[in-house]
Each structure stands twice: as C-alpha cells, then as structure tokens.
Amino acid sequence: MGRHGWNSGARRWRLTALLGVGLAALALVVTLLNTLPGDGVSTAGTTRDGDKVHGTPAAPPDGTDPEVGWGFTHTQYSADEGESAAVGRVEKRLADAGGLPQIQHIMGWGADNPEPVEGRYDFEAMDRRIDFVRASGGTPVITLCCAPDWMKGGEPGVDSTDWSQAALETAPDPEHFDDFAALAVTVAKRYPDVRHFIVWNEFKGFWNDAEARWDHEGYTRLYNLVHKALKKVDPGIMVGGPYLVMDSVDPRAAEASTAVKGAWGALDRRTVDAFRYWNRHKTGADFVVVDGSSYTRDDELLPDEFTATEKFTAVSRWVRQQTGDLPLWWAEYYVEPADADDDREGWSEPRRVAVQAAGMMALAKGGVSSAFYWNPENKTGRDCPGCLWTPTDSADGGRALPMYDLIARFGKEFPPGTDYEKVSVDTPDVRVLATGDVVLAVNTLDRQTAVELDGKKVTLQAYEVKWLKR
C-alpha cells in the first residue's frame, strides 16, 4: 500500500502535473492519429460509421407512394437553425398543415461535405435537416447531389472542400461512380425513413463541351449504378431522375426542338435528346423528375409571365407521354427571371404569388402530382421576397409569408390523385383550378376585375389569389 501513497503535497502536485502533461500528450497523439491518416489528410470530426441509423426515424408508411404532393426544398439557410421559438413556430405550422414534403441535398444547400475523406463521414448538418423534417411531420426526400471533392479530382480532407459553384457543380469522375453509389447506400441506411431519392441535380457537370450537348450517357450510367445500389438496400426505396432542366428557347433558334413548343417557346433539342436517352436506357424509375422555368434560357417571358406558365402544362404532358405516365415531379419550377446574383426580387409580392399560383395550376393541369418550391430563405432580417417564412434568427421569426399560405393550401386542396373539374369563367384574365369542393382563382391583371365564375359574381383585386368554396 505504501508505494501508492504520497510523501508530501508538493510531490503529489508535481506527479499529478506530470501525469496530466503525459495524458495530454497521449491524447494529442491519439487525435493526430485519428485526424491525420498516413497521407496527412485531416479527418477531424468525422466518423467511420456513417451508415449508423441517426436519431429516431419516423415510421415509414406500409406502402410507399411515389407521389408525395406539393412541398419545398431546403436551401442554404432554413428553419432548422435559429432561435428555438422561431424554429418551433415553423415546425408546428408545417405539422399542423399535415407535414409538407421536403427536399434536402446531401452536399451543399445547407449540408456539409458528407464524406470529406474516403470512408470518413460528416453528417452533422444533414442530421439536423432530417431532424427538422421529422419534427415538422414532413415527408423527407433526399437529392443525391453533390459529390465529395476526392470523387472529382479535388483534395480530400475536412478543411479541403472547395465550395465554389464551379467545384460544387462538378460531377464525380467516372472511376468514382461506384464510390458515389456507395455513398448513396450509406445515406439510405442512415435515414431509413427516407423512402424517396432523386439521383443528382440538373445534370451538373455532365455537359459535353466537345460535342456541345449533354453527356446523357455518363449521367445515365451514374443513375443506373445508384438505382441498383439503393434497390439492394431495400426494394421499397423509391428512386427517380433525371432531374434535367427543361430549357426552352425562342422557336426560331437553331437549337429549338419541334417535339414540344408553344407560345412560350420551344424545348431545346439537346434537352429532348438527353431525356429520351435516359428514358430508353434507365434500369428503372419509380417516378420521373425534371425542373425548369416558365421563361426561356435567355430570360424571356413569352408572350407574358402568365401565358409563359403554359410551358409547364405542355412539357409535363410530353414527359408523361414519353414515360408511360410514370408519376412526374418538378424538383424546381421558376416563374420570375433571376438577376445576375440569381435573386428573384424584382416583382411585388402579390404579383409573385399570383404568377406562382398560375404556374402551379399549369403543372397540375399537365398531370404533375409532386412539385417542390425552391425556398429562398434569408439568414437574417425581416425582408424576404418569395420566402415561405421570415428568417428564424430572432425569437419573433419564422412567421408565415404569403407564399407559404399558397403552397400549404395548394397541397391540402390538390393532393396526388385529385380529380379536377371544369368550371365556367367569363374572362381569360382569370385562371381557375377546381375540384368538386373548391376553386382556386387567380387574377392575372394588375387592377381590380369583376368576373362571373362558376355561376357566381366575384370581384378580385389586382393579382389576387382567391379560394372559393363550391
């Protein structure tokens, strides 16, 4: 026993200090060994068990439906972070609305690099987003984009991620397609309640410069590998693509296709070629995904912002015809041209909401069952054009804005499987969409107008979006 005792307080202090230094040094060595692999690449904060189930997954429905309804996409800033009162306010509002379907990407748009070093994972930000979707009662959808740097010629390492737009939008190298599919499997195992996966985003990095066309062969190969890998995890997982931008051009342009055209313009033939290739060579799809704007690639609204939305109907019908009426999703849809900073803040909010409503109506008329509004939430402040809610950086934040009211009500009244009915309206200046219970009316004029709608006299204010019971 004596050898374990202390002869004096001073000796005890010196020995304790020495042990402390030794332990600290040992901890530093262990940390360095964990964070600096043989090649000196940092893995700090990562884990090897990325496929470990996160949190408490919501129980998936017995029969997964490939049609999820009308929802939104989380972008760089969203309601998963901020003051707890504001975050809770948004969660409760979404849950009270029945839980809107929500998309989150695995890298970028609010998510960190999920695999900064091969076999080492960082899902902290992604976990937080999925937790938010769960808390708000929403249907989670994951877009499998983008790829870690080491899969596309960049440097591995926690601090080496290149977040520039050019780097983020680079596709994985073909020799890493299998690695990307393996990452998709890791994500699927981590979030078993996510039953819907979209493969990649807008063909980013799949442009063939030499031939001035899309590398649809490369994308389709990646899609098929991911599709096969996810189905091995669980055949019930729903997989869709190709998330191709339905670019349109002036009908007189050399690249204009004759396959789909209208007053709004014509689809780019290279887009048509890419879609047809994927559709012919895909191994399978539970739903089809596209995106795009009502305006042309040159930001022209032909012939005006409301008539331009008819593009959504025409393109949707064409896509469904090509795919044998597979459920069709629009992962993004835009009605207001962006400025040089990709902001859409030039219109008044009533005009923005009215054109958005017309666009959603056009999608529904084209047979679309699921579509996602790209929510442009600001990080701070009270002004947030086009946002669904005010920023959550303050306790008073997270309050619903007009666009939220439209999206939530539209999703409630027109879920997948809705039977639409024709209603009479005595002027083309008012757009309508109706079921046996409700009519959505949109005034396309910037002035008050009186109409006879469904046999009733109705007055609509400038750009008013009005719900009427039948």
Coordinates of C-alpha atoms in Angstrom, one line a residue:
M1 CA 0.0 0.0 0.0
G2 CA 2.9 2.3 0.8
R3 CA 4.0 2.6 -2.8
H4 CA 0.7 4.1 -3.7
G5 CA 0.8 6.8 -1.1
W6 CA 2.2 10.4 -1.1
N7 CA 5.1 11.7 1.0
S8 CA 4.1 15.3 0.6
G9 CA 1.6 17.6 -1.0
A10 CA 4.4 19.1 -3.3
R11 CA 5.4 15.8 -4.6
R12 CA 1.7 14.9 -5.2
W13 CA 1.3 18.2 -7.3
R14 CA 4.4 17.5 -9.3
L15 CA 3.4 14.0 -10.1
T16 CA -0.2 14.9 -11.0
A17 CA 1.1 17.7 -13.3
L18 CA 3.5 15.3 -14.9
L19 CA 0.7 12.7 -15.4
G20 CA -1.5 15.5 -16.8
V21 CA 1.1 16.5 -19.3
G22 CA 1.6 12.9 -20.3
L23 CA -2.1 12.3 -20.7
A24 CA -2.5 15.5 -22.7
A25 CA 0.4 14.4 -25.0
L26 CA -1.1 11.0 -25.4
A27 CA -4.5 12.5 -26.2
L28 CA -2.8 14.7 -28.8
V29 CA -1.0 11.8 -30.4
V30 CA -4.3 9.8 -30.5
T31 CA -6.1 12.8 -32.0
L32 CA -3.4 13.2 -34.6
L33 CA -3.5 9.5 -35.4
N34 CA -7.3 9.8 -35.8
T35 CA -7.2 13.0 -37.8
L36 CA -4.1 12.6 -39.9
P37 CA -4.1 9.3 -41.9
G38 CA -0.9 8.1 -43.4
D39 CA -1.1 10.7 -46.1
G40 CA -1.6 13.5 -43.6
V41 CA -5.2 14.3 -44.6
S42 CA -7.4 15.7 -41.8
T43 CA -10.4 13.7 -40.7
A44 CA -11.3 15.7 -37.6
G45 CA -14.9 15.4 -36.6
T46 CA -15.7 12.6 -38.9
T47 CA -16.8 9.0 -38.2
R48 CA -16.4 5.7 -39.9
D49 CA -19.9 4.5 -39.1
G50 CA -21.8 6.8 -41.5
D51 CA -24.4 4.2 -42.1
K52 CA -25.4 4.0 -38.4
V53 CA -29.1 4.9 -38.1
H54 CA -29.5 8.5 -37.0
G55 CA -31.9 9.6 -34.3
T56 CA -35.4 8.2 -34.2
P57 CA -36.7 7.6 -37.7
A58 CA -40.3 8.2 -38.4
A59 CA -42.1 5.0 -39.2
P60 CA -42.4 4.8 -43.0
P61 CA -45.8 4.1 -44.4
D62 CA -46.7 0.5 -45.1
G63 CA -46.9 1.1 -48.9
T64 CA -44.7 3.9 -50.1
D65 CA -46.4 6.1 -52.6
P66 CA -44.2 7.5 -55.4
E67 CA -46.4 10.6 -55.4
V68 CA -45.7 12.8 -52.4
G69 CA -47.6 16.1 -53.2
W70 CA -46.6 19.7 -53.1
G71 CA -43.8 20.9 -50.9
F72 CA -40.5 22.8 -50.9
T73 CA -36.7 22.4 -51.0
H74 CA -34.4 23.5 -48.2
T75 CA -31.7 25.8 -49.3
Q76 CA -28.6 27.2 -47.7
Y77 CA -30.5 28.8 -44.8
S78 CA -33.5 27.2 -43.4
A79 CA -35.6 26.8 -40.3
D80 CA -33.6 24.0 -38.8
E81 CA -31.3 26.7 -37.2
G82 CA -32.1 29.9 -35.3
E83 CA -33.9 30.9 -32.2
S84 CA -35.7 28.0 -30.7
A85 CA -39.0 29.9 -30.6
A86 CA -38.8 30.7 -34.3
V87 CA -37.7 27.2 -35.3
G88 CA -40.5 25.7 -33.2
R89 CA -43.0 28.1 -34.8
V90 CA -42.2 26.8 -38.3
E91 CA -42.1 23.2 -37.2
K92 CA -45.6 23.5 -35.6
R93 CA -47.0 25.3 -38.6
L94 CA -45.8 22.7 -41.0
A95 CA -47.0 19.8 -38.8
D96 CA -50.4 21.5 -38.4
A97 CA -50.7 21.7 -42.2
G98 CA -50.2 17.9 -42.4
G99 CA -46.4 18.0 -43.0
L100 CA -45.3 19.2 -46.4
P101 CA -42.8 17.0 -48.4
Q102 CA -39.3 18.5 -48.1
I103 CA -36.1 18.0 -50.2
Q104 CA -32.6 18.2 -48.8
H105 CA -29.4 17.7 -50.8
I106 CA -26.6 15.6 -49.3
M107 CA -23.9 18.3 -50.0
G108 CA -24.5 22.0 -50.4
W109 CA -27.7 23.9 -49.9
G110 CA -27.3 23.7 -46.1
A111 CA -25.4 20.3 -45.9
D112 CA -21.7 19.9 -45.4
N113 CA -19.3 17.6 -47.3
P114 CA -20.7 14.2 -46.3
E115 CA -17.6 12.2 -47.0
P116 CA -14.5 14.5 -46.9
V117 CA -12.2 11.6 -46.9
E118 CA -13.0 8.2 -48.4
G119 CA -14.7 6.1 -45.7
R120 CA -14.9 9.0 -43.2
Y121 CA -18.3 10.7 -42.8
D122 CA -19.7 14.0 -41.5
F123 CA -23.5 14.1 -41.4
E124 CA -23.9 16.7 -38.6
A125 CA -25.7 19.3 -40.8
M126 CA -27.6 16.7 -42.7
D127 CA -28.8 15.1 -39.5
R128 CA -30.1 18.4 -38.3
R129 CA -32.1 18.9 -41.5
I130 CA -33.6 15.4 -41.4
D131 CA -34.5 16.0 -37.7
F132 CA -36.3 19.2 -38.8
V133 CA -38.3 17.3 -41.4
R134 CA -39.2 14.7 -38.9
A135 CA -40.2 17.2 -36.2
S136 CA -42.4 19.1 -38.8
G137 CA -44.2 15.9 -39.8
G138 CA -43.0 16.2 -43.4
T139 CA -42.1 13.5 -46.0
P140 CA -38.3 13.6 -46.4
V141 CA -36.9 13.5 -49.9
I142 CA -33.1 13.3 -50.5
T143 CA -31.4 14.6 -53.6
L144 CA -28.2 12.7 -54.1
C145 CA -26.0 15.7 -55.0
C146 CA -23.3 16.8 -54.9
A147 CA -20.1 14.7 -54.7
P148 CA -17.2 15.0 -52.3
D149 CA -14.0 16.6 -53.7
W150 CA -12.0 13.4 -53.8
M151 CA -14.5 11.9 -56.2
K152 CA -14.0 14.6 -58.7
G153 CA -10.3 15.3 -58.8
G154 CA -10.2 17.6 -55.7
E155 CA -8.2 17.3 -52.5
P156 CA -9.6 15.0 -49.7
G157 CA -9.7 16.4 -46.1
V158 CA -12.1 18.1 -43.7
D159 CA -10.7 21.5 -44.5
S160 CA -10.1 21.0 -48.2
T161 CA -13.6 21.2 -49.6
D162 CA -13.9 23.6 -52.4
W163 CA -17.3 25.3 -52.0
S164 CA -17.1 27.4 -55.2
Q165 CA -20.0 27.0 -57.5
A166 CA -17.8 25.5 -60.3
A167 CA -16.4 22.9 -57.9
L168 CA -19.8 22.0 -56.3
E169 CA -21.3 21.6 -59.7
T170 CA -18.7 19.2 -60.9
A171 CA -19.8 15.6 -61.4
P172 CA -17.9 12.7 -59.9
D173 CA -15.3 11.2 -62.2
P174 CA -16.5 8.0 -64.0
E175 CA -14.0 5.9 -62.0
H176 CA -15.7 7.2 -58.8
F177 CA -19.3 6.4 -59.9
D178 CA -19.3 3.3 -57.8
D179 CA -18.0 5.3 -54.8
F180 CA -20.9 7.7 -55.2
A181 CA -23.3 4.9 -55.3
A182 CA -21.7 3.5 -52.1
L183 CA -22.3 7.0 -50.5
A184 CA -25.9 6.8 -51.6
V185 CA -26.2 3.5 -49.8
T186 CA -24.6 5.0 -46.7
V187 CA -27.2 7.8 -46.7
A188 CA -30.1 5.4 -47.2
K189 CA -29.0 3.2 -44.3
R190 CA -28.5 6.3 -42.0
Y191 CA -32.0 7.6 -42.7
P192 CA -34.2 4.5 -43.2
D193 CA -37.4 6.6 -43.0
V194 CA -36.4 8.4 -46.2
R195 CA -38.1 6.4 -49.0
H196 CA -37.7 8.8 -51.9
F197 CA -34.3 9.6 -53.5
I198 CA -33.5 11.8 -56.5
V199 CA -30.3 11.0 -58.4
W200 CA -28.2 14.1 -58.9
N201 CA -29.3 17.6 -59.8
E202 CA -29.8 19.3 -63.2
F203 CA -27.1 17.2 -64.9
K204 CA -24.5 19.4 -63.2
G205 CA -21.1 18.6 -64.6
F206 CA -22.5 16.4 -67.4
W207 CA -22.1 18.9 -70.2
N208 CA -20.0 17.6 -73.2
D209 CA -18.1 20.6 -74.4
A210 CA -16.6 18.9 -77.3
E211 CA -19.9 18.0 -78.8
A212 CA -21.9 20.9 -77.3
R213 CA -24.5 18.6 -75.8
W214 CA -25.4 16.9 -72.6
D215 CA -23.4 13.8 -71.6
H216 CA -26.5 11.8 -71.1
E217 CA -24.6 8.6 -71.4
G218 CA -22.5 9.5 -68.4
Y219 CA -25.4 10.6 -66.3
T220 CA -27.4 7.5 -67.1
R221 CA -24.6 5.3 -66.1
L222 CA -24.3 7.0 -62.8
Y223 CA -28.1 6.9 -62.3
N224 CA -28.3 3.2 -63.1
L225 CA -25.5 2.4 -60.6
V226 CA -27.2 4.4 -57.8
H227 CA -30.6 3.0 -58.7
K228 CA -29.3 -0.6 -58.5
A229 CA -27.4 0.1 -55.2
L230 CA -30.4 1.6 -53.4
K231 CA -32.7 -1.2 -54.5
K232 CA -30.3 -3.7 -52.9
V233 CA -30.6 -1.8 -49.6
D234 CA -34.4 -2.0 -49.8
P235 CA -36.5 -2.8 -52.9
G236 CA -39.1 -0.5 -51.4
I237 CA -36.9 2.6 -51.7
M238 CA -38.3 4.9 -54.4
V239 CA -35.7 6.3 -56.9
G240 CA -36.2 8.9 -59.6
G241 CA -34.4 11.0 -62.2
P242 CA -33.1 12.5 -64.3
Y243 CA -33.7 16.0 -62.8
L244 CA -33.0 17.5 -66.2
V245 CA -33.6 21.2 -66.8
M246 CA -36.4 21.7 -69.3
D247 CA -34.7 24.6 -71.1
S248 CA -36.7 26.4 -73.7
V249 CA -35.6 28.8 -76.4
D250 CA -37.1 31.1 -79.0
P251 CA -38.8 28.8 -81.6
R252 CA -36.7 30.4 -84.3
A253 CA -33.4 29.4 -82.5
A254 CA -31.2 26.8 -84.2
E255 CA -31.4 24.5 -81.2
A256 CA -35.2 24.6 -81.0
S257 CA -36.9 21.3 -80.9
T258 CA -40.1 20.6 -82.8
A259 CA -41.1 18.0 -80.3
V260 CA -42.6 20.4 -77.7
K261 CA -43.4 24.1 -78.5
G262 CA -46.0 26.8 -77.9
A263 CA -46.4 30.5 -77.4
W264 CA -43.9 30.2 -74.6
G265 CA -41.1 29.0 -76.9
A266 CA -39.7 25.5 -77.8
L267 CA -37.7 23.0 -75.8
D268 CA -34.0 22.8 -76.5
R269 CA -33.5 19.8 -78.7
R270 CA -30.4 18.8 -76.7
T271 CA -32.7 18.6 -73.6
V272 CA -35.1 16.4 -75.6
D273 CA -32.2 14.2 -76.8
A274 CA -30.9 13.8 -73.2
F275 CA -34.3 12.9 -71.7
R276 CA -35.1 10.4 -74.4
Y277 CA -31.7 8.7 -73.9
W278 CA -32.2 8.4 -70.2
N279 CA -35.7 7.2 -70.6
R280 CA -34.6 4.4 -73.0
H281 CA -31.6 3.3 -71.1
K282 CA -32.6 3.6 -67.4
T283 CA -32.7 0.4 -65.4
G284 CA -35.9 1.6 -63.8
A285 CA -37.6 4.6 -62.1
D286 CA -40.4 4.9 -59.6
F287 CA -41.0 8.5 -60.6
V288 CA -39.6 10.9 -63.1
V289 CA -38.0 14.2 -62.1
V290 CA -37.5 17.4 -64.1
D291 CA -37.2 21.0 -63.4
G292 CA -37.2 24.3 -65.2
S293 CA -38.6 27.8 -65.6
S294 CA -41.6 29.2 -67.5
Y295 CA -39.2 31.7 -69.2
T296 CA -36.6 30.9 -71.9
R297 CA -32.9 30.3 -71.3
D298 CA -32.5 34.0 -72.3
D299 CA -34.9 35.1 -69.5
E300 CA -37.7 35.9 -71.9
L301 CA -41.3 35.6 -70.8
L302 CA -43.2 34.7 -73.9
P303 CA -45.5 36.3 -74.5
D304 CA -46.1 37.4 -70.9
E305 CA -45.5 36.0 -67.4
F306 CA -48.9 34.3 -67.1
T307 CA -49.1 32.8 -70.6
A308 CA -45.5 31.6 -70.2
T309 CA -46.6 29.2 -67.4
E310 CA -48.4 27.2 -70.1
K311 CA -45.0 25.7 -70.8
F312 CA -45.4 23.7 -67.5
T313 CA -48.5 22.0 -68.9
A314 CA -47.1 21.2 -72.3
V315 CA -43.8 19.9 -71.0
S316 CA -45.4 17.8 -68.3
R317 CA -47.8 16.2 -70.8
W318 CA -44.9 15.4 -73.1
V319 CA -42.8 13.9 -70.4
R320 CA -45.6 11.7 -69.1
Q321 CA -46.3 10.6 -72.7
Q322 CA -42.6 9.6 -73.1
T323 CA -42.5 7.6 -69.8
G324 CA -45.8 5.8 -69.9
D325 CA -47.4 8.1 -67.3
L326 CA -44.9 7.5 -64.5
P327 CA -45.6 9.8 -61.6
L328 CA -44.0 13.2 -62.6
W329 CA -42.2 15.5 -60.2
W330 CA -40.9 19.0 -60.8
A331 CA -38.0 19.4 -58.3
E332 CA -37.8 23.1 -59.0
Y333 CA -40.0 25.5 -61.0
Y334 CA -39.5 29.2 -61.6
V335 CA -41.8 31.9 -62.9
E336 CA -39.7 35.0 -62.2
P337 CA -36.4 35.6 -64.0
A338 CA -33.4 35.9 -61.8
D339 CA -30.9 38.8 -61.7
A340 CA -27.1 38.5 -62.0
D341 CA -26.9 37.2 -58.4
D342 CA -29.6 34.6 -59.0
D343 CA -32.1 36.6 -56.9
R344 CA -35.7 36.9 -57.8
E345 CA -36.8 40.1 -56.1
G346 CA -38.0 42.4 -58.9
W347 CA -41.7 41.8 -58.6
S348 CA -44.2 42.9 -55.9
E349 CA -45.2 40.0 -53.6
P350 CA -48.8 40.0 -54.9
R351 CA -47.6 39.7 -58.5
R352 CA -45.1 37.0 -57.5
V353 CA -47.7 34.9 -55.7
A354 CA -50.2 35.3 -58.5
V355 CA -47.8 34.1 -61.2
Q356 CA -46.6 31.3 -58.9
A357 CA -50.2 30.2 -58.4
A358 CA -50.7 30.2 -62.2
G359 CA -47.6 28.1 -62.6
M360 CA -48.7 25.5 -60.1
M361 CA -52.1 25.4 -61.7
A362 CA -50.4 24.8 -65.1
L363 CA -48.3 22.0 -63.6
A364 CA -51.4 20.3 -62.1
K365 CA -53.2 20.6 -65.5
G366 CA -50.2 18.7 -67.0
G367 CA -50.7 15.8 -64.7
V368 CA -48.0 16.7 -62.1
S369 CA -48.5 15.1 -58.7
S370 CA -45.5 16.4 -56.8
A371 CA -43.6 19.7 -57.1
F372 CA -41.2 21.5 -54.8
Y373 CA -40.8 25.2 -54.3
W374 CA -37.2 26.4 -54.0
N375 CA -37.4 28.3 -50.8
P376 CA -35.1 31.3 -50.8
E377 CA -35.0 31.9 -47.1
N378 CA -32.6 34.7 -45.9
K379 CA -30.3 34.2 -43.0
T380 CA -31.3 37.4 -41.2
G381 CA -33.6 40.4 -41.4
R382 CA -37.3 40.8 -41.9
D383 CA -37.5 41.3 -45.7
C384 CA -37.5 38.1 -47.6
P385 CA -39.1 38.3 -51.1
G386 CA -40.6 35.0 -52.2
C387 CA -39.8 33.2 -48.9
L388 CA -42.2 30.9 -47.1
W389 CA -41.5 32.4 -43.7
T390 CA -39.5 35.2 -42.1
P391 CA -35.9 34.3 -41.1
T392 CA -35.5 32.4 -37.9
D393 CA -32.6 34.3 -36.5
S394 CA -34.8 36.1 -33.9
A395 CA -37.4 34.8 -31.5
D396 CA -40.0 36.6 -33.5
G397 CA -39.0 35.0 -36.7
G398 CA -40.4 32.0 -38.6
R399 CA -43.7 33.7 -39.4
A400 CA -45.7 32.7 -42.4
L401 CA -45.5 34.8 -45.6
P402 CA -47.9 34.8 -48.5
M403 CA -46.0 32.2 -50.5
Y404 CA -46.3 29.8 -47.6
D405 CA -50.1 30.2 -47.5
L406 CA -50.3 29.4 -51.2
I407 CA -48.0 26.3 -51.1
A408 CA -49.6 24.8 -48.0
R409 CA -53.2 25.5 -49.1
F410 CA -52.5 24.2 -52.6
G411 CA -51.0 21.0 -51.2
K412 CA -54.0 20.5 -48.9
E413 CA -56.7 21.1 -51.6
F414 CA -54.9 19.4 -54.5
P415 CA -53.1 16.3 -53.2
P416 CA -52.0 13.4 -55.5
G417 CA -55.0 11.7 -57.0
T418 CA -57.1 14.8 -57.1
D419 CA -60.0 14.8 -59.6
Y420 CA -60.2 18.2 -61.2
E421 CA -63.4 19.6 -62.6
K422 CA -64.0 22.3 -65.2
V423 CA -65.7 25.5 -64.0
S424 CA -67.0 28.4 -66.1
V425 CA -65.3 31.8 -66.1
D426 CA -66.2 34.6 -68.4
T427 CA -62.8 36.0 -69.0
P428 CA -59.4 34.5 -69.8
D429 CA -57.8 37.1 -67.5
V430 CA -58.8 34.9 -64.5
R431 CA -57.1 31.5 -64.2
V432 CA -59.0 28.8 -62.3
L433 CA -58.4 25.3 -61.0
A434 CA -61.2 23.4 -59.3
T435 CA -62.4 20.2 -57.6
G436 CA -65.9 19.4 -56.5
D437 CA -65.3 21.3 -53.3
V438 CA -63.1 24.3 -54.0
V439 CA -62.0 26.7 -56.7
L440 CA -58.7 28.5 -56.9
A441 CA -59.0 31.7 -58.9
V442 CA -56.1 34.0 -59.9
N443 CA -56.4 37.5 -61.3
T444 CA -53.7 38.0 -63.9
L445 CA -54.3 41.7 -64.1
D446 CA -52.7 44.5 -62.0
R447 CA -56.1 46.0 -61.4
Q448 CA -59.4 45.0 -59.9
T449 CA -61.7 42.9 -62.0
A450 CA -65.2 41.5 -61.7
V451 CA -66.0 38.1 -63.2
E452 CA -68.7 35.5 -63.4
L453 CA -67.1 32.4 -62.0
D454 CA -68.8 29.1 -61.6
G455 CA -72.1 30.9 -62.0
K456 CA -71.4 33.5 -59.3
K457 CA -70.3 37.1 -59.5
V458 CA -66.8 37.5 -58.0
T459 CA -64.6 40.6 -57.5
L460 CA -60.9 40.1 -57.5
Q461 CA -58.3 42.7 -56.5
A462 CA -55.1 43.3 -58.5
Y463 CA -53.2 40.0 -58.7
E464 CA -55.5 38.4 -56.1
V465 CA -55.3 34.7 -55.4
K466 CA -58.6 33.6 -54.0
W467 CA -60.0 30.3 -52.7
L468 CA -63.7 29.8 -53.2
K469 CA -65.9 27.0 -51.7
R470 CA -68.3 25.3 -54.1

